[in-house]
Amino acid sequence: MVRPGGRSARVQHAVHTAVRELEAEVGRDALTVPLVAARAGVTPSTIYRRWRDLQQLLSDVAVERLRPDAAPEDRGDLASDLEAWAEQFLDEMASPPGRAYIRDALLGDPDGSNAGQCSAYAAEQVGVVLARAAERGEKAPDVESVIDHVIAPMMYRILFRPGRLDASYARRLVADLLA
Amino acid sequence: MVRPGGRSARVQHAVHTAVRELEAEVGRDALTVPLVAARAGVTPSTIYRRWRDLQQLLSDVAVERLRPDAAPEDRGDLASDLEAWAEQFLDEMASPPGRAYIRDALLGDPDGSNAGQCSAYAAEQVGVVLARAAERGEKAPDVESVIDHVIAPMMYRILFRPGRLDASYARRLVADLLA
DNA sequence: ACTCTAAAGCAAAGACGTAGCTTCTAAGTG
DNA sequence: CACTTAGAAGCTACGTCTTTGCTTTAGAGT
C-alpha cells in the first residue's frame, strides 16, 4: 500500500531524483543500484525490494521523462497541428536520449504497462489535436488511425531501423493520412 | 577475427545451444552467465569477452530464433499471400515467447544492428511475396509501404499495447493497404 | 495516545562481473 | 611439413553487486 504523503513517497522521489542526477553525472552505463542508493540516502535493499532491479527502476524513470510537459501547439488547422506535433515527436524520440528512454521503458516491463503508458501519452496529445479540429468543424481522423499511420511507422523506424529518419518522414506520413 | 571452422565457432555454437536448452529448462529469468557457461563447457570469462553481458547474448540468440525458416506460402494472388503472411507474422510475434524474443533483440543492442536484422528478415519475406505478385503481373505496392502500413502498426501494438490484437487486425491492415 | 502493518534499515553470505596473465589452437608462411 | 603468430579461451583472484532473514521505524486508522 502506497502512502502518498509518507516515507514511501519521499524514498521514491529521492531515488528517482538520484537516478536523474547520476545519469547526467556519470552516464547511464555507470549507474548501479548501490550508487543510486547512496545518493538517495537509502539502502540498496530498499531499491531491490521496490523495483526488483536496476532495469525496472530505469524503466520507471524513463516513463516519467517521456511524459509530455505541454499541450500540443495550436497553429490554427488540423494539418499544421498534426504535422508540427509529429515532427516534434519524431525529433525527440529519435534522438539518442529519446531512444534510450524508449528502450528503458520497454525493457524493464514484463507486462507492458510502462510501455502502455508511453503510448497513452502520445494518444492523449493526438487526442487534443483532433478535438481542437473537431471544434473548428474540420473533418478529422480518429486517434486509432493516427496511431496506425503516423506514430507506429515512426516508432518502428526509431526502434528497428535507426538512421533512416528525418523530419520529412513525419510530414509525409501526416500528409498521406489526411489525403 | 572469426575462424569459421575453428574453436571459436564451436564455442559460439555450444553457448547458443546452452542458452536455448536452459531457457527451456529453468526459464528465462533464472539464466545467468555462469550457468550458461557451465552448460556450454566454457568459462564465464569467455562469454563476458565475446558478448559483454547476458543481454547481448540473449539478443544474439533471439535474432537467430526470429529468422524465418521458410519462404512465405504461395496462395496464388497478392492479397491472399500478404494476408496469410501478415496473420502468421502477427501470430508468432504477439505470442508471449515472440514478444520476449523481440524485446531481447531490441535490448542488448546499443547500435540497433540486431533489431535491424529482424526488420530485414521481415522485409525479405515481404519482398518475396511482392516479387511473386510482380511476376504474375499484379499491381503491387513496394516493400516500404508494406513496412509502414502493415508491419509497423502490428509491431507497435505488440510492443506498446499488448492485449489489443487479433488476426482480424492483420487482415484489416492488408486490406487497407491494397485498397 | 495507542496499535498495527507496510516499508525501510541492517548485516552477512553468496553469487556475479572484471582483469591480468597464461595457454592453446588454427591460419598463414617459408 | 615444421614454424611463427595472433586471436581467442582458460585460469584465478579480487571487488562489487544481489539476496535474504531479521529488526526497526513511521504513518494510518481507531
Coordinates of C-alpha atoms (C1' of nucleotides) in Angstrom, one line a residue:
Chain A
M1 CA 0.0 0.0 0.0
V2 CA 1.4 3.3 -1.0
R3 CA 1.1 6.1 1.4
P4 CA 1.2 9.3 -0.6
G5 CA 2.5 11.7 2.0
G6 CA 4.7 9.4 3.9
R7 CA 8.1 7.9 3.9
S8 CA 7.5 5.7 0.8
A9 CA 6.8 8.7 -1.3
R10 CA 9.9 10.5 -0.1
V11 CA 12.0 7.5 -0.8
Q12 CA 10.6 7.1 -4.3
H13 CA 11.2 10.7 -5.0
A14 CA 14.7 10.6 -3.7
V15 CA 15.6 7.6 -5.7
H16 CA 14.1 8.9 -8.9
T17 CA 16.0 12.2 -8.4
A18 CA 19.2 10.3 -7.7
V19 CA 18.8 8.4 -10.9
R20 CA 18.4 11.5 -13.0
E21 CA 21.3 13.3 -11.3
L22 CA 23.7 10.4 -11.6
E23 CA 22.6 9.6 -15.2
A24 CA 23.8 13.2 -16.0
E25 CA 26.9 13.0 -13.9
V26 CA 28.4 9.6 -14.5
G27 CA 26.4 8.3 -17.5
R28 CA 23.9 5.6 -17.9
D29 CA 26.4 2.7 -18.1
A30 CA 28.0 3.6 -14.8
L31 CA 24.7 3.5 -12.9
T32 CA 24.4 0.8 -10.3
V33 CA 21.9 0.2 -7.6
P34 CA 24.3 0.7 -4.7
L35 CA 25.4 4.0 -6.3
V36 CA 21.8 5.3 -6.7
A37 CA 21.0 4.1 -3.2
A38 CA 23.9 6.0 -1.7
R39 CA 23.0 9.2 -3.5
A40 CA 19.3 8.9 -2.5
G41 CA 20.3 8.2 1.1
V42 CA 18.6 4.8 1.2
T43 CA 20.0 1.3 1.5
P44 CA 20.3 -0.8 -1.6
S45 CA 17.9 -3.4 -0.3
T46 CA 15.2 -0.9 -0.3
I47 CA 15.6 -0.4 -4.1
Y48 CA 15.9 -4.1 -4.8
R49 CA 12.7 -4.7 -2.9
R50 CA 10.6 -1.9 -4.5
W51 CA 11.9 -2.1 -8.1
R52 CA 13.4 -5.6 -8.2
D53 CA 16.4 -4.5 -10.3
L54 CA 18.0 -1.5 -12.0
Q55 CA 16.2 -2.1 -15.3
Q56 CA 12.8 -1.7 -13.7
L57 CA 13.9 1.4 -11.9
L58 CA 15.3 2.9 -15.1
S59 CA 12.0 2.0 -16.8
D60 CA 10.0 3.9 -14.2
V61 CA 12.2 6.9 -14.6
A62 CA 12.1 6.7 -18.3
V63 CA 8.3 6.8 -18.4
E64 CA 8.3 9.9 -16.3
R65 CA 10.7 11.6 -18.7
L66 CA 8.6 10.6 -21.7
R67 CA 5.5 12.3 -20.3
P68 CA 4.7 15.4 -22.4
D69 CA 5.2 18.6 -20.5
A70 CA 2.8 20.8 -22.5
A71 CA -0.2 20.6 -24.7
P72 CA 0.5 20.5 -28.5
E73 CA 0.9 23.8 -30.1
D74 CA -2.2 25.3 -31.8
R75 CA -1.4 26.5 -35.3
G76 CA -5.0 27.0 -36.5
D77 CA -5.7 24.0 -38.6
L78 CA -5.5 20.2 -38.3
A79 CA -2.9 19.6 -40.9
S80 CA -0.5 22.1 -39.4
D81 CA -1.1 21.0 -35.8
L82 CA -0.6 17.3 -36.6
E83 CA 2.4 18.0 -38.7
A84 CA 4.0 20.1 -36.0
W85 CA 3.3 17.5 -33.4
A86 CA 4.6 14.6 -35.4
E87 CA 7.8 16.5 -36.3
Q88 CA 8.5 17.3 -32.7
F89 CA 7.6 13.8 -31.5
L90 CA 9.9 12.3 -34.1
D91 CA 12.7 14.7 -33.2
E92 CA 12.5 14.0 -29.5
M93 CA 12.1 10.2 -29.8
A94 CA 14.7 9.6 -32.5
S95 CA 17.4 11.5 -30.6
P96 CA 19.9 9.3 -28.7
P97 CA 18.5 10.2 -25.3
G98 CA 14.9 9.7 -26.6
R99 CA 15.8 6.3 -28.0
A100 CA 17.5 5.4 -24.7
Y101 CA 14.3 6.3 -22.7
I102 CA 12.1 4.3 -25.1
R103 CA 14.3 1.3 -24.7
D104 CA 14.4 1.6 -21.0
A105 CA 10.7 2.0 -20.8
L106 CA 10.2 -1.1 -22.9
L107 CA 12.8 -3.1 -21.2
G108 CA 12.0 -3.4 -17.5
D109 CA 8.5 -4.2 -18.1
P110 CA 7.3 -7.8 -18.4
D111 CA 3.6 -6.9 -18.7
G112 CA 4.0 -3.9 -20.9
S113 CA 2.3 -1.5 -18.6
N114 CA 5.1 1.1 -18.7
A115 CA 5.2 0.9 -22.5
G116 CA 1.5 1.2 -22.5
Q117 CA 1.8 4.4 -20.5
C118 CA 4.0 5.9 -23.1
S119 CA 1.6 5.0 -25.8
A120 CA -1.2 6.6 -23.8
Y121 CA 0.8 9.8 -23.5
A122 CA 1.1 10.1 -27.3
A123 CA -2.5 9.1 -27.8
E124 CA -3.6 11.8 -25.4
Q125 CA -1.6 14.5 -27.2
V126 CA -3.0 13.4 -30.5
G127 CA -6.5 13.4 -28.9
V128 CA -6.1 17.1 -28.0
V129 CA -5.1 18.0 -31.6
L130 CA -8.1 16.1 -33.0
A131 CA -10.5 17.5 -30.5
R132 CA -9.5 21.0 -31.5
A133 CA -10.0 20.2 -35.1
A134 CA -13.5 18.8 -34.3
E135 CA -14.3 22.1 -32.5
R136 CA -13.3 24.0 -35.6
G137 CA -15.6 21.8 -37.7
E138 CA -12.8 20.2 -39.6
K139 CA -13.1 16.6 -40.7
A140 CA -10.6 14.7 -38.6
P141 CA -9.5 11.0 -38.5
D142 CA -9.8 9.2 -35.2
V143 CA -6.9 8.6 -32.8
E144 CA -6.5 5.0 -33.8
S145 CA -5.8 6.0 -37.4
V146 CA -3.2 8.4 -36.3
I147 CA -1.6 5.8 -34.2
D148 CA -1.5 3.3 -37.0
H149 CA -0.5 5.6 -39.8
V150 CA 1.8 8.1 -38.1
I151 CA 3.0 7.1 -34.7
A152 CA 3.6 3.4 -35.4
P153 CA 5.7 3.9 -38.5
M154 CA 7.8 6.5 -36.8
M155 CA 8.3 4.2 -33.8
Y156 CA 9.1 1.3 -36.0
R157 CA 11.9 3.1 -37.7
I158 CA 13.2 4.5 -34.4
L159 CA 13.5 1.1 -32.9
F160 CA 14.3 -1.2 -35.8
R161 CA 15.9 1.0 -38.5
P162 CA 17.9 3.7 -36.9
G163 CA 19.5 6.2 -39.3
R164 CA 16.6 6.2 -41.8
L165 CA 14.8 9.2 -40.4
D166 CA 14.3 12.9 -40.8
A167 CA 11.6 15.4 -40.3
S168 CA 10.3 15.0 -43.9
Y169 CA 9.2 11.4 -43.0
A170 CA 6.9 12.8 -40.3
R171 CA 5.4 15.3 -42.8
R172 CA 4.9 12.6 -45.4
L173 CA 3.1 10.3 -43.0
V174 CA 0.7 13.1 -41.9
A175 CA 0.1 14.2 -45.5
D176 CA -0.7 10.6 -46.5
L177 CA -3.1 10.1 -43.6
L178 CA -5.0 13.3 -44.3
A179 CA -5.2 12.8 -48.1
Chain B
M1 CA 38.7 -12.4 -36.5
V2 CA 36.3 -15.3 -36.6
R3 CA 37.6 -18.6 -37.7
P4 CA 34.6 -20.4 -39.1
G5 CA 35.8 -24.0 -38.7
G6 CA 37.8 -23.5 -35.6
R7 CA 37.4 -23.3 -31.9
S8 CA 35.6 -20.0 -31.9
A9 CA 32.8 -21.4 -34.0
R10 CA 32.5 -24.4 -31.7
V11 CA 32.3 -22.3 -28.6
Q12 CA 29.7 -20.0 -30.1
H13 CA 27.5 -22.9 -31.1
A14 CA 27.9 -24.6 -27.7
V15 CA 26.9 -21.3 -25.9
H16 CA 23.9 -20.7 -28.1
T17 CA 22.7 -24.2 -27.6
A18 CA 23.2 -23.9 -23.9
V19 CA 21.1 -20.8 -23.8
R20 CA 18.3 -22.4 -25.7
E21 CA 18.3 -25.5 -23.6
L22 CA 18.5 -23.7 -20.3
E23 CA 15.8 -21.2 -21.3
A24 CA 13.5 -24.2 -21.8
E25 CA 14.6 -26.0 -18.6
V26 CA 14.9 -23.3 -15.9
G27 CA 13.2 -20.4 -17.6
R28 CA 14.5 -17.1 -18.8
D29 CA 14.7 -15.3 -15.5
A30 CA 16.9 -17.9 -14.0
L31 CA 19.5 -17.7 -16.7
T32 CA 22.9 -16.4 -15.7
V33 CA 26.2 -16.2 -17.5
P34 CA 27.9 -18.7 -15.2
L35 CA 25.1 -21.1 -15.6
V36 CA 25.2 -20.9 -19.4
A37 CA 29.0 -21.2 -19.3
A38 CA 28.9 -24.3 -17.3
R39 CA 26.4 -26.0 -19.6
A40 CA 28.3 -25.0 -22.7
G41 CA 31.6 -26.3 -21.2
V42 CA 33.4 -22.9 -21.3
T43 CA 34.5 -20.5 -18.7
P44 CA 32.4 -17.5 -17.9
S45 CA 35.1 -15.1 -18.9
T46 CA 34.9 -16.4 -22.4
I47 CA 31.2 -15.3 -22.6
Y48 CA 31.9 -12.0 -21.0
R49 CA 34.6 -11.3 -23.5
R50 CA 32.7 -12.3 -26.6
W51 CA 29.2 -11.0 -25.7
R52 CA 30.0 -8.5 -22.9
D53 CA 26.9 -9.5 -20.9
L54 CA 23.9 -11.7 -20.7
Q55 CA 21.6 -9.3 -22.5
Q56 CA 23.7 -9.2 -25.6
L57 CA 24.0 -12.9 -25.7
L58 CA 20.2 -13.3 -25.4
S59 CA 19.9 -10.7 -28.1
D60 CA 22.0 -12.8 -30.4
V61 CA 20.1 -15.9 -29.7
A62 CA 16.8 -14.1 -30.1
V63 CA 17.7 -12.8 -33.6
E64 CA 18.5 -16.4 -34.6
R65 CA 15.1 -17.5 -33.4
L66 CA 13.3 -14.7 -35.3
R67 CA 14.9 -15.7 -38.6
P68 CA 12.1 -17.1 -40.8
D69 CA 12.6 -20.8 -41.5
A70 CA 10.7 -21.0 -44.8
A71 CA 9.6 -18.8 -47.7
P72 CA 6.0 -17.4 -47.4
E73 CA 3.3 -19.6 -48.7
D74 CA 2.1 -19.1 -52.2
R75 CA -1.7 -18.9 -52.4
G76 CA -2.0 -17.6 -55.9
D77 CA -2.6 -13.9 -55.5
L78 CA -1.1 -11.0 -53.8
A79 CA -3.9 -10.2 -51.4
S80 CA -4.1 -13.8 -50.1
D81 CA -0.3 -14.1 -49.9
L82 CA 0.1 -10.9 -48.0
E83 CA -2.8 -11.6 -45.7
A84 CA -1.6 -15.0 -44.9
W85 CA 1.9 -13.8 -44.2
A86 CA 0.7 -10.9 -42.0
E87 CA -1.5 -13.2 -40.0
Q88 CA 1.2 -15.7 -39.3
F89 CA 3.7 -12.9 -38.5
L90 CA 1.4 -11.3 -36.1
D91 CA 0.5 -14.6 -34.5
E92 CA 4.1 -15.5 -33.9
M93 CA 5.3 -12.1 -32.8
A94 CA 2.4 -11.4 -30.5
S95 CA 2.7 -14.6 -28.6
P96 CA 4.5 -14.4 -25.2
P97 CA 7.7 -16.1 -26.5
G98 CA 7.6 -14.0 -29.6
R99 CA 7.4 -10.8 -27.6
A100 CA 10.2 -12.0 -25.4
Y101 CA 12.4 -12.6 -28.4
I102 CA 11.6 -9.2 -29.8
R103 CA 12.4 -7.5 -26.6
D104 CA 15.6 -9.4 -26.2
A105 CA 16.6 -8.5 -29.7
L106 CA 15.9 -4.8 -29.1
L107 CA 17.5 -4.9 -25.7
G108 CA 21.1 -5.9 -25.9
D109 CA 21.8 -3.7 -28.9
P110 CA 23.1 -0.2 -28.5
D111 CA 23.5 0.5 -32.2
G112 CA 20.4 -1.3 -33.3
S113 CA 22.0 -3.8 -35.6
N114 CA 20.3 -6.8 -34.1
A115 CA 16.9 -5.1 -34.3
G116 CA 17.8 -4.0 -37.9
Q117 CA 18.4 -7.6 -38.7
C118 CA 14.9 -8.6 -37.5
S119 CA 13.5 -5.9 -39.7
A120 CA 15.5 -7.1 -42.6
Y121 CA 14.1 -10.6 -42.2
A122 CA 10.6 -9.3 -42.4
A123 CA 11.3 -7.1 -45.3
E124 CA 12.9 -10.0 -47.1
Q125 CA 9.8 -12.2 -46.7
V126 CA 7.6 -9.4 -47.9
G127 CA 9.9 -8.9 -50.8
V128 CA 9.4 -12.5 -51.9
V129 CA 5.6 -12.0 -51.8
L130 CA 5.7 -8.8 -53.7
A131 CA 8.2 -10.2 -56.3
R132 CA 5.8 -13.2 -56.9
A133 CA 3.0 -10.7 -57.4
A134 CA 5.0 -8.7 -59.9
E135 CA 5.8 -11.9 -61.9
R136 CA 2.1 -12.6 -62.1
G137 CA 1.6 -9.1 -63.5
E138 CA -0.3 -7.9 -60.4
K139 CA 0.0 -4.3 -59.4
A140 CA 1.9 -4.4 -56.1
P141 CA 3.0 -1.8 -53.5
D142 CA 6.6 -1.5 -52.6
V143 CA 8.3 -3.0 -49.6
E144 CA 8.5 0.3 -47.8
S145 CA 4.7 0.7 -48.0
V146 CA 4.1 -2.7 -46.5
I147 CA 6.5 -1.9 -43.7
D148 CA 4.8 1.4 -42.9
H149 CA 1.2 0.2 -43.3
V150 CA 1.3 -3.4 -42.1
I151 CA 4.4 -4.3 -40.2
A152 CA 4.9 -1.1 -38.2
P153 CA 1.3 -1.0 -36.8
M154 CA 1.5 -4.6 -35.8
M155 CA 4.8 -4.1 -34.1
Y156 CA 3.7 -1.0 -32.4
R157 CA 0.7 -2.8 -30.8
I158 CA 2.8 -5.8 -29.9
L159 CA 5.3 -3.6 -28.0
F160 CA 3.2 -0.8 -26.7
R161 CA -0.3 -2.0 -26.4
P162 CA -0.4 -5.7 -25.6
G163 CA -3.8 -7.3 -25.4
R164 CA -5.3 -5.3 -28.3
L165 CA -4.5 -7.7 -31.0
D166 CA -6.1 -10.5 -33.1
A167 CA -5.8 -11.9 -36.6
S168 CA -8.5 -9.6 -37.9
Y169 CA -6.2 -6.6 -37.3
A170 CA -3.7 -8.1 -39.7
R171 CA -6.3 -8.6 -42.3
R172 CA -7.6 -5.1 -41.9
L173 CA -4.2 -3.6 -42.4
V174 CA -3.5 -5.6 -45.5
A175 CA -7.0 -4.7 -46.9
D176 CA -6.5 -1.0 -46.2
L177 CA -3.1 -1.1 -47.9
L178 CA -4.3 -2.8 -51.1
A179 CA -7.5 -0.7 -51.3
Chain C
dA1 C1' -2.5 8.3 22.7
dC2 C1' -2.2 3.6 21.0
dT3 C1' -2.0 -0.3 17.8
dC4 C1' -0.8 -2.4 13.7
dT5 C1' 1.3 -3.1 9.5
dA6 C1' 3.7 -1.9 5.3
dA7 C1' 8.0 -0.4 4.2
dA8 C1' 13.0 0.8 5.3
dG9 C1' 17.3 -0.4 7.7
dC10 C1' 20.9 -3.6 8.7
dA11 C1' 24.3 -7.2 8.1
dA12 C1' 26.2 -11.4 6.4
dA13 C1' 26.6 -14.8 2.9
dG14 C1' 26.7 -16.0 -1.6
dA15 C1' 26.8 -15.1 -6.5
dC16 C1' 28.3 -12.4 -10.2
dG17 C1' 31.5 -9.4 -13.1
dT18 C1' 36.2 -7.8 -14.2
dA19 C1' 41.0 -8.0 -15.3
dG20 C1' 45.7 -9.6 -15.7
dC21 C1' 48.2 -13.2 -17.1
dT22 C1' 48.9 -17.9 -19.2
dT23 C1' 47.9 -21.4 -22.5
dC24 C1' 46.0 -23.2 -26.6
dT25 C1' 44.9 -23.6 -31.5
dA26 C1' 44.4 -22.8 -36.2
dA27 C1' 45.8 -19.9 -40.1
dG28 C1' 49.5 -18.2 -42.7
dT29 C1' 54.5 -18.7 -44.3
dG30 C1' 58.9 -20.4 -45.9
Chain D
dC1 C1' 56.0 -30.0 -43.2
dA2 C1' 57.8 -27.5 -39.4
dC3 C1' 57.4 -22.9 -37.6
dT4 C1' 55.5 -18.4 -36.4
dT5 C1' 52.0 -15.6 -34.8
dA6 C1' 47.9 -13.5 -33.3
dG7 C1' 43.4 -14.1 -31.8
dA8 C1' 40.7 -16.5 -28.6
dA9 C1' 39.9 -19.4 -24.5
dG10 C1' 41.3 -20.9 -19.8
dC11 C1' 42.5 -19.8 -15.1
dT12 C1' 42.5 -17.2 -10.9
dA13 C1' 41.9 -13.7 -7.6
dC14 C1' 39.7 -9.6 -6.3
dG15 C1' 36.0 -6.4 -5.8
dT16 C1' 31.3 -5.4 -6.3
dC17 C1' 26.6 -6.4 -6.5
dT18 C1' 22.4 -9.2 -5.0
dT19 C1' 19.8 -11.7 -2.0
dT20 C1' 17.7 -12.8 2.4
dG21 C1' 16.3 -13.1 7.2
dC22 C1' 15.6 -10.3 11.0
dT23 C1' 14.9 -5.8 13.3
dT24 C1' 13.4 -1.2 13.5
dT25 C1' 10.7 2.8 12.1
dA26 C1' 7.0 5.7 10.8
dG27 C1' 2.4 6.8 9.4
dA28 C1' -2.6 5.4 9.1
dG29 C1' -6.7 4.1 11.5
dT30 C1' -9.2 3.7 15.8

